[in-house]
Tab-separated table of C-alpha atoms in Angstrom:
chain	number	residue	atom	x	y	z
A	1	LEU	CA	-123.314	-206.744	57.090
A	2	TRP	CA	-123.648	-210.426	56.171
A	3	PRO	CA	-125.483	-212.348	58.916
A	4	ASP	CA	-125.528	-215.612	56.944
A	5	ASN	CA	-121.759	-215.775	56.464
A	6	ALA	CA	-120.886	-219.149	58.046
A	7	PRO	CA	-117.092	-218.621	58.197
A	8	ALA	CA	-117.586	-215.193	59.791
A	9	ARG	CA	-119.783	-216.751	62.472
A	10	TYR	CA	-117.210	-219.493	62.965
A	11	TYR	CA	-114.309	-217.101	63.470
A	12	ALA	CA	-116.427	-214.917	65.734
A	13	ALA	CA	-116.862	-218.028	67.878
A	14	VAL	CA	-113.115	-218.709	67.874
A	15	ALA	CA	-112.494	-215.090	68.890
A	16	ALA	CA	-115.047	-215.398	71.681
A	17	GLU	CA	-113.218	-218.468	72.996
A	18	ARG	CA	-109.956	-216.521	73.043
A	19	VAL	CA	-111.422	-213.888	75.381
A	20	GLY	CA	-113.290	-216.396	77.551
A	21	ASP	CA	-116.813	-215.623	76.325
A	22	PHE	CA	-117.957	-219.220	75.924
A	23	ASP	CA	-121.674	-218.415	75.826
A	24	ARG	CA	-121.041	-216.217	72.806
A	25	ALA	CA	-118.826	-218.900	71.290
A	26	LEU	CA	-121.632	-221.476	71.496
A	27	GLU	CA	-124.097	-219.039	69.971
A	28	GLU	CA	-121.833	-218.225	67.030
A	29	TYR	CA	-120.905	-221.866	66.390
A	30	ARG	CA	-124.601	-222.757	66.336
A	31	TYR	CA	-125.272	-219.962	63.853
A	32	ALA	CA	-122.483	-221.338	61.662
A	33	LEU	CA	-124.058	-224.799	61.824
A	34	ARG	CA	-127.500	-223.529	60.874
A	35	ILE	CA	-126.068	-221.647	57.907
A	36	ALA	CA	-123.763	-224.365	56.530
A	37	VAL	CA	-123.350	-227.598	58.507
A	38	GLY	CA	-120.344	-228.944	56.640
A	39	ALA	CA	-118.467	-225.699	56.045
A	40	THR	CA	-116.337	-225.868	59.216
A	41	ASP	CA	-115.537	-228.120	62.152
A	42	ALA	CA	-118.032	-226.179	64.290
A	43	ARG	CA	-119.840	-229.392	65.272
A	44	THR	CA	-116.654	-230.769	66.801
A	45	ARG	CA	-115.814	-227.544	68.601
A	46	VAL	CA	-119.332	-227.254	70.044
A	47	ALA	CA	-119.172	-230.869	71.180
A	48	ARG	CA	-115.825	-230.342	72.913
A	49	GLN	CA	-117.218	-227.422	74.879
A	50	LEU	CA	-120.395	-229.244	75.844
A	51	ILE	CA	-118.420	-232.286	76.990
A	52	ALA	CA	-116.217	-230.014	79.098
A	53	GLU	CA	-119.376	-228.554	80.617
A	54	GLY	CA	-120.713	-232.002	81.480
A	55	GLN	CA	-123.375	-232.170	78.769
A	56	PRO	CA	-122.534	-235.298	76.736
A	57	GLN	CA	-126.067	-235.802	75.398
A	58	ALA	CA	-126.182	-232.285	73.940
A	59	ALA	CA	-122.651	-232.760	72.600
A	60	TYR	CA	-123.738	-235.963	70.868
A	61	GLN	CA	-126.748	-234.271	69.253
A	62	HIS	CA	-124.662	-231.403	67.908
A	63	LEU	CA	-121.800	-233.564	66.695
A	64	LEU	CA	-123.960	-236.063	64.839
A	65	PHE	CA	-126.219	-233.396	63.299
A	66	GLU	CA	-126.457	-234.114	59.542
A	67	SER	CA	-123.412	-236.401	59.785
A	68	GLY	CA	-124.905	-238.707	57.165
A	69	LYS	CA	-124.880	-235.907	54.621
A	70	TYR	CA	-121.768	-234.094	55.865
A	71	PRO	CA	-119.155	-236.521	57.254
A	72	LEU	CA	-117.122	-235.405	60.244
A	73	GLU	CA	-113.432	-234.594	60.023
A	74	PRO	CA	-111.058	-237.155	61.635
A	75	GLU	CA	-111.043	-235.596	65.124
A	76	GLY	CA	-114.819	-235.261	65.017
A	77	GLN	CA	-115.111	-238.938	64.107
A	78	LEU	CA	-112.989	-239.960	67.083
A	79	LEU	CA	-114.972	-237.668	69.371
A	80	SER	CA	-118.165	-239.278	68.115
A	81	MET	CA	-116.834	-242.684	69.183
A	82	TYR	CA	-116.253	-241.372	72.689
A	83	LEU	CA	-119.764	-239.931	72.840
A	84	MET	CA	-121.393	-243.129	71.597
A	85	GLY	CA	-119.737	-244.941	74.478
A	86	ARG	CA	-120.519	-242.131	76.897
A	87	ILE	CA	-124.274	-242.065	76.247
A	88	ALA	CA	-124.681	-245.854	76.071
A	89	ASN	CA	-125.250	-246.377	72.374
A	90	PRO	CA	-123.306	-249.628	71.856
A	91	LYS	CA	-124.997	-250.583	68.597
A	92	GLN	CA	-124.146	-247.286	66.940
A	93	LEU	CA	-120.600	-247.513	68.270
A	94	GLN	CA	-120.209	-251.012	66.827
A	95	ASP	CA	-121.769	-249.983	63.502
A	96	SER	CA	-119.476	-246.965	63.294
A	97	LEU	CA	-116.404	-249.070	64.034
A	98	THR	CA	-117.456	-251.580	61.384
A	99	SER	CA	-117.917	-248.791	58.841
A	100	LEU	CA	-114.559	-247.268	59.748
A	101	ALA	CA	-112.888	-250.667	59.336
A	102	GLN	CA	-114.156	-250.812	55.765
A	103	HIS	CA	-112.792	-247.476	54.562
A	104	ASP	CA	-109.988	-246.596	57.018
A	105	PRO	CA	-108.938	-249.669	59.045
A	106	ALA	CA	-105.774	-248.022	60.370
A	107	ARG	CA	-107.868	-245.698	62.530
A	108	VAL	CA	-110.009	-248.409	64.131
A	109	PRO	CA	-107.732	-249.050	67.160
A	110	GLN	CA	-107.708	-245.392	68.164
A	111	ALA	CA	-111.456	-245.139	67.596
A	112	LEU	CA	-112.107	-248.212	69.740
A	113	ALA	CA	-109.927	-246.818	72.512
A	114	ARG	CA	-111.866	-243.550	72.429
A	115	GLY	CA	-115.130	-245.453	72.581
A	116	ALA	CA	-113.857	-247.317	75.633
A	117	GLU	CA	-113.068	-243.996	77.323
A	118	GLY	CA	-116.690	-243.011	76.900
A	119	VAL	CA	-117.900	-246.330	78.287
A	120	ALA	CA	-115.582	-245.943	81.290
A	121	ASP	CA	-116.854	-242.424	82.021
A	122	LEU	CA	-120.418	-243.725	81.950
A	123	ALA	CA	-120.233	-247.196	83.481
A	124	GLY	CA	-116.750	-247.552	84.978
A	125	PRO	CA	-113.471	-249.225	84.007
A	126	GLU	CA	-114.834	-252.779	84.215
A	127	ALA	CA	-117.319	-252.002	81.422
A	128	ALA	CA	-114.579	-250.460	79.300
A	129	LEU	CA	-112.359	-253.475	79.914
A	130	SER	CA	-115.181	-255.767	78.798
A	131	LEU	CA	-115.641	-253.773	75.586
A	132	LEU	CA	-111.960	-253.968	74.700
A	133	SER	CA	-111.557	-257.622	75.668
A	134	SER	CA	-114.529	-258.725	73.576
A	135	ALA	CA	-113.731	-256.787	70.387
A	136	PRO	CA	-113.984	-259.346	67.554
A	137	GLY	CA	-110.895	-260.126	65.521
A	138	LEU	CA	-108.649	-257.854	67.572
A	139	ASP	CA	-105.111	-259.113	68.189
A	140	LEU	CA	-103.660	-257.062	71.035
A	141	ARG	CA	-100.202	-258.435	70.256
A	142	ASP	CA	-100.204	-256.590	66.916
A	143	PRO	CA	-98.353	-253.238	67.267
A	144	ARG	CA	-100.978	-251.664	65.022
A	145	ASN	CA	-103.440	-252.137	67.874
A	146	ALA	CA	-101.242	-250.319	70.373
A	147	PRO	CA	-103.902	-247.710	71.355
A	148	VAL	CA	-106.229	-250.537	72.404
A	149	LEU	CA	-103.513	-252.348	74.347
A	150	ARG	CA	-102.581	-249.178	76.245
A	151	ALA	CA	-106.235	-248.479	77.041
A	152	LEU	CA	-106.772	-252.064	78.216
A	153	VAL	CA	-103.775	-251.819	80.546
A	154	ARG	CA	-105.089	-248.612	82.096
A	155	PHE	CA	-108.649	-249.834	82.523
A	156	ALA	CA	-107.511	-253.199	83.899
A	157	HIS	CA	-105.575	-251.443	86.653
A	158	ARG	CA	-108.457	-249.072	87.399
A	159	ALA	CA	-110.786	-252.063	87.622
A	160	GLY	CA	-108.486	-253.774	90.117
A	161	ARG	CA	-107.489	-256.491	87.649
A	162	PRO	CA	-103.776	-255.932	87.000
A	163	GLU	CA	-103.316	-259.563	85.993
A	164	VAL	CA	-105.329	-258.885	82.832
A	165	ALA	CA	-102.953	-256.109	81.899
A	166	ARG	CA	-99.907	-258.205	82.708
A	167	ARG	CA	-100.999	-261.120	80.529
A	168	ALA	CA	-101.760	-258.857	77.578
A	169	VAL	CA	-98.412	-257.078	77.826
A	170	ASP	CA	-96.453	-260.302	78.245
A	171	SER	CA	-98.109	-261.734	75.134
A	172	ALA	CA	-97.378	-258.586	73.110
A	173	ILE	CA	-93.684	-258.593	74.062
A	174	ALA	CA	-93.352	-262.322	73.407
A	175	GLU	CA	-94.891	-261.958	69.949
A	176	HIS	CA	-93.237	-258.650	68.984
A	177	PRO	CA	-90.151	-258.046	71.143
A	178	GLU	CA	-88.915	-255.503	68.597
A	179	ALA	CA	-92.015	-253.291	68.796
A	180	SER	CA	-91.871	-250.029	70.698
A	181	ALA	CA	-95.607	-250.317	71.414
A	182	SER	CA	-95.054	-253.482	73.463
A	183	TYR	CA	-92.645	-251.712	75.803
A	184	GLU	CA	-94.851	-248.621	76.019
A	185	ALA	CA	-97.580	-250.866	77.372
A	186	ARG	CA	-95.075	-252.541	79.684
A	187	ALA	CA	-94.030	-249.162	81.092
A	188	ILE	CA	-97.637	-248.105	81.688
A	189	ASP	CA	-98.354	-251.435	83.380
A	190	LEU	CA	-95.317	-251.042	85.626
A	191	GLU	CA	-96.175	-247.436	86.440
A	192	LEU	CA	-99.768	-248.194	87.374
A	193	GLY	CA	-98.587	-251.256	89.295
A	194	HIS	CA	-96.323	-249.030	91.437
A	195	ALA	CA	-93.083	-250.537	90.204
A	196	THR	CA	-89.808	-248.769	90.946
A	197	PRO	CA	-89.150	-245.573	88.973
A	198	GLU	CA	-86.041	-247.230	87.538
A	199	ALA	CA	-88.078	-250.105	86.094
A	200	VAL	CA	-90.597	-247.730	84.524
A	201	ARG	CA	-87.823	-245.559	83.082
A	202	GLU	CA	-86.044	-248.594	81.658
A	203	ALA	CA	-89.196	-249.750	79.849
A	204	TYR	CA	-89.854	-246.324	78.360
A	205	ALA	CA	-86.193	-245.972	77.370
A	206	ARG	CA	-86.378	-249.307	75.547
A	207	ALA	CA	-89.500	-248.100	73.731
A	208	VAL	CA	-87.724	-244.894	72.653
A	209	GLU	CA	-84.732	-246.928	71.512
A	210	LEU	CA	-87.012	-249.007	69.282
A	211	ASP	CA	-88.928	-245.995	67.949
A	212	PRO	CA	-87.286	-242.580	68.564
A	213	ARG	CA	-90.365	-240.786	67.192
A	214	SER	CA	-93.024	-242.464	69.302
A	215	PRO	CA	-94.836	-239.662	71.183
A	216	VAL	CA	-96.085	-242.112	73.825
A	217	ALA	CA	-92.607	-243.436	74.541
A	218	LEU	CA	-90.973	-239.988	74.472
A	219	ALA	CA	-93.571	-238.456	76.788
A	220	GLY	CA	-93.410	-241.430	79.135
A	221	LEU	CA	-89.631	-241.270	79.387
A	222	ALA	CA	-89.813	-237.506	79.910
A	223	SER	CA	-92.249	-237.949	82.786
A	224	THR	CA	-89.782	-240.240	84.583
A	225	LEU	CA	-87.016	-237.628	84.233
A	226	ALA	CA	-88.996	-234.492	85.078
A	227	SER	CA	-87.689	-234.333	88.662
A	228	SER	CA	-84.173	-235.714	88.265
A	229	ASP	CA	-83.222	-234.234	84.882
A	230	PRO	CA	-85.679	-231.452	83.871
A	231	ASP	CA	-83.520	-230.292	80.959
A	232	LYS	CA	-83.604	-233.766	79.413
A	233	ALA	CA	-87.332	-234.001	80.102
A	234	LEU	CA	-87.967	-230.674	78.353
A	235	SER	CA	-85.953	-231.887	75.366
A	236	LEU	CA	-88.005	-235.070	75.171
A	237	TYR	CA	-91.299	-233.194	75.453
A	238	ALA	CA	-90.150	-230.907	72.645
A	239	ARG	CA	-89.618	-233.997	70.494
A	240	VAL	CA	-93.147	-235.144	71.348
A	241	LEU	CA	-94.565	-231.851	70.105
A	242	GLU	CA	-92.571	-232.119	66.869
A	243	VAL	CA	-94.469	-235.343	66.168
A	244	ASP	CA	-97.803	-234.328	67.705
A	245	PRO	CA	-98.198	-230.538	68.135
A	246	ASN	CA	-101.579	-231.068	69.835
A	247	ASP	CA	-100.343	-233.208	72.726
A	248	VAL	CA	-101.970	-231.399	75.639
A	249	ALA	CA	-100.407	-233.549	78.356
A	250	SER	CA	-96.893	-232.742	77.149
A	251	LYS	CA	-97.654	-229.023	77.036
A	252	LEU	CA	-98.965	-229.181	80.595
A	253	ALA	CA	-95.875	-231.073	81.688
A	254	ILE	CA	-93.599	-228.467	80.112
A	255	ALA	CA	-95.385	-225.695	81.991
A	256	ARG	CA	-95.101	-227.679	85.227
A	257	ILE	CA	-91.341	-228.089	84.803
A	258	LEU	CA	-90.902	-224.401	84.015
A	259	ARG	CA	-92.890	-223.465	87.105
A	260	ASP	CA	-90.923	-225.828	89.319
A	261	ARG	CA	-87.688	-224.265	88.018
A	262	GLY	CA	-88.948	-220.831	88.993
A	263	GLU	CA	-89.446	-219.699	85.390
A	264	LEU	CA	-92.948	-218.439	86.116
A	265	ASP	CA	-93.210	-216.031	83.190
A	266	ALA	CA	-92.175	-218.755	80.750
A	267	ALA	CA	-94.648	-221.162	82.350
A	268	ALA	CA	-97.442	-218.593	81.989
A	269	ALA	CA	-96.587	-217.989	78.329
A	270	SER	CA	-96.573	-221.736	77.695
A	271	LEU	CA	-100.018	-222.111	79.281
A	272	ASP	CA	-101.371	-219.180	77.275
A	273	LYS	CA	-100.358	-220.937	74.062
A	274	LEU	CA	-101.946	-224.148	75.263
A	275	LEU	CA	-105.236	-222.424	76.124
A	276	GLU	CA	-105.303	-220.662	72.781
A	277	ALA	CA	-105.408	-224.033	71.046
A	278	HIS	CA	-107.344	-225.921	73.754
A	279	PRO	CA	-109.651	-223.431	75.500
A	280	HIS	CA	-111.582	-226.106	77.424
A	281	GLU	CA	-108.590	-227.489	79.344
A	282	ALA	CA	-109.631	-226.773	82.921
A	283	GLY	CA	-106.301	-227.902	84.360
A	284	ALA	CA	-104.352	-225.495	82.186
A	285	ALA	CA	-106.689	-222.609	83.015
A	286	ALA	CA	-106.432	-223.378	86.737
A	287	ALA	CA	-102.640	-223.525	86.576
A	288	ARG	CA	-102.527	-220.226	84.661
A	289	ALA	CA	-104.641	-218.495	87.313
A	290	GLU	CA	-102.502	-219.974	90.105
A	291	LEU	CA	-99.367	-218.587	88.477
A	292	ASP	CA	-100.790	-215.069	88.525
A	293	LEU	CA	-101.821	-215.458	92.160
A	294	GLU	CA	-98.347	-216.747	92.998
A	295	ARG	CA	-96.674	-213.820	91.197
A	296	ASN	CA	-99.103	-211.242	92.643
A	297	ARG	CA	-100.020	-210.246	89.095
A	298	VAL	CA	-103.770	-210.652	89.217
A	299	ASP	CA	-105.541	-208.753	86.438
A	300	GLU	CA	-108.460	-209.168	84.042
A	301	ARG	CA	-106.634	-211.970	82.221
A	302	THR	CA	-106.388	-213.843	85.520
A	303	LEU	CA	-110.128	-213.457	86.000
A	304	VAL	CA	-110.781	-214.847	82.516
A	305	VAL	CA	-108.739	-218.015	83.108
A	306	ALA	CA	-110.077	-218.474	86.642
A	307	ARG	CA	-113.618	-218.357	85.259
A	308	GLN	CA	-112.539	-220.764	82.528
A	309	ALA	CA	-111.241	-223.222	85.119
A	310	ALA	CA	-114.449	-222.932	87.148
A	311	ARG	CA	-116.679	-223.411	84.121
A	312	PHE	CA	-114.938	-226.524	82.822
A	313	GLY	CA	-113.437	-227.926	86.030
A	314	ARG	CA	-116.755	-227.627	87.858
A	315	SER	CA	-115.227	-228.219	91.290
A	316	ALA	CA	-115.306	-226.445	94.622
A	317	GLU	CA	-111.544	-226.012	94.374
A	318	ASP	CA	-111.967	-224.097	91.108
A	319	LEU	CA	-114.579	-221.846	92.679
A	320	ASP	CA	-112.328	-221.196	95.672
A	321	ARG	CA	-109.597	-220.101	93.281
A	322	LEU	CA	-112.031	-217.838	91.456
A	323	ALA	CA	-112.983	-216.285	94.799
A	324	ARG	CA	-109.312	-215.599	95.552
A	325	VAL	CA	-108.966	-213.838	92.220
A	326	HIS	CA	-112.034	-211.700	92.948
A	327	VAL	CA	-110.590	-210.798	96.349
A	328	ALA	CA	-107.286	-209.775	94.754
A	329	LEU	CA	-109.226	-207.525	92.360
A	330	GLY	CA	-111.234	-206.002	95.199
A	331	GLN	CA	-114.481	-207.613	94.042
A	332	THR	CA	-115.799	-208.731	97.417
A	333	ALA	CA	-119.396	-209.402	96.381
A	334	GLU	CA	-118.286	-211.631	93.511
A	335	ALA	CA	-115.843	-213.419	95.816
A	336	GLU	CA	-118.611	-214.151	98.302
A	337	ARG	CA	-120.825	-215.595	95.556
A	338	ALA	CA	-118.012	-217.891	94.403
A	339	HIS	CA	-117.408	-219.038	97.999
A	340	LEU	CA	-121.093	-219.809	98.448
A	341	ARG	CA	-121.144	-221.835	95.225
A	342	ALA	CA	-118.082	-223.772	96.406
A	343	LYS	CA	-119.754	-224.466	99.737
A	344	SER	CA	-122.885	-225.678	97.971
A	345	LEU	CA	-120.849	-228.063	95.791
A	346	ARG	CA	-119.069	-229.514	98.812
A	347	GLU	CA	-122.333	-230.054	100.655
A	348	ALA	CA	-123.831	-231.764	97.601
A	349	ALA	CA	-120.760	-233.991	97.263
A	350	LEU	CA	-121.029	-235.040	100.902
A	351	ARG	CA	-124.678	-235.948	100.438
A	352	LEU	CA	-123.905	-238.081	97.411
A	353	SER	CA	-120.775	-239.812	98.661
A	354	PRO	CA	-118.850	-240.189	101.896
A	355	GLY	CA	-115.597	-239.794	99.980
A	356	PRO	CA	-113.927	-236.502	99.046
A	357	PRO	CA	-115.122	-234.720	95.874
A	358	ARG	CA	-113.002	-235.201	92.752
A	359	ARG	CA	-110.472	-232.492	92.075
A	360	ALA	CA	-110.877	-230.676	88.791
A	361	MET	CA	-107.432	-231.599	87.504
A	362	ASP	CA	-107.843	-235.321	88.217
A	363	ASP	CA	-108.833	-236.696	84.813
A	364	PRO	CA	-110.271	-240.216	85.275
A	365	ARG	CA	-109.848	-240.961	81.582
A	366	SER	CA	-106.094	-240.445	81.720
A	367	PRO	CA	-104.704	-241.799	85.008
A	368	ASP	CA	-101.125	-241.181	83.868
A	369	ARG	CA	-101.784	-237.674	82.609
A	370	PRO	CA	-99.381	-235.112	84.113
A	371	VAL	CA	-100.977	-232.247	85.984
A	372	LEU	CA	-99.540	-229.001	87.273
C-alpha cells in the first residue's frame, strides 16, 4: 500500500531476521536506506549481517553511506571504527578518532579498541598491538582508557609477547591501585598467561570489590565460578545484564550453565531471547540447534537456527550440524548437499593450511569469550 514507507521496510527486515530469512532482511533494509538513509539504524544492521557473512568491504560501504550528511548512532560509529581497521584504512580511522576526541572524548578508548579488533582480523595481533602502543597521548594507566588496556593485554598474548601485557598492567596497578579496571586487566593477563584459577578469581574478585557494577569484572568473576558454583555465577551474570543488557557473552554463558545443569528447556529459551536481539550470533544459533538435537525435538525452528549457524559460522562443523538436522527431518537430499558442502570446505582448508580449520564458535577477536 505504501512502498516508500521507510519504517515499514525496516520492520519488515526485522521480522525477516526473526524467521531466519536473511536475504529478505537485507533487501528490506536496503529499501529503507534508499528511501530515507537517516530514518533508522538500517545501515548498522546491514553492516552487522555483512560482517557476519564475511563481507567487510560491502559492510563498510553500506555503513558509511551518506554518513557525512546523516551521522551514525553510537553503535554504528563503533562498528565503523572496526571496519576502518578491518579494510586497512588507517588514515580514516585516525581522522575519525581525532574527530570523536573533539566532540565525545569519553568514547575514544572504546572506539580505538574496536579499531584494533579490525586491524587484528585483517593483519594479525602484532599489527593491532602496534596500533594501540603507538596511539598518541594515550596513558594506559588511566582507568578511563580501560578498554584499550584490556585490548592491549589480549593482543599482546596472542602475539606471543606477554611481557608487554605484564608491564602495562603493572604500571596501571602501581599508578591506580584503587581502580577496578587495573585488576580487570590483571585478571585477563593472568588468565591468558595460564595462571592458576585461584589467582585469576582473586584478581576478578578484587575488581568487583572496587567496582560492584563493572560488567567486565562481574562477568570475569562469574566465568571462574561457572563450574564450581553455578548458582553464584548465574547471579553474577544477571548483574552484568542489569548494567549491560546487550552483553552477548554473558547470555551465552548463562545458557551454557543451564545446559550443563540439565535445564535444557531453560537453556533453549535463553538462546531464543539472545537470537532475537542478536540474530547473527553463529555460536548461539549452533548451540540452539544442538539443544534440539540433544532433546530429540527437531522441528522447523531447529532448521532455521541450524541454517543461521551455517550462514554466519561458515564452517564445516556448522554444515555437518545442518545435515544432521535435515536427516532428523527426513530430508535426505538436503542432508547430502550439506555434507558435500562440508567436505568441500574441509578440502579447501587443507589446501590453504596444514592446520585444522577454525571452528565456528572460536572467535579470534575475543579469546576469553565463553562458548557453549
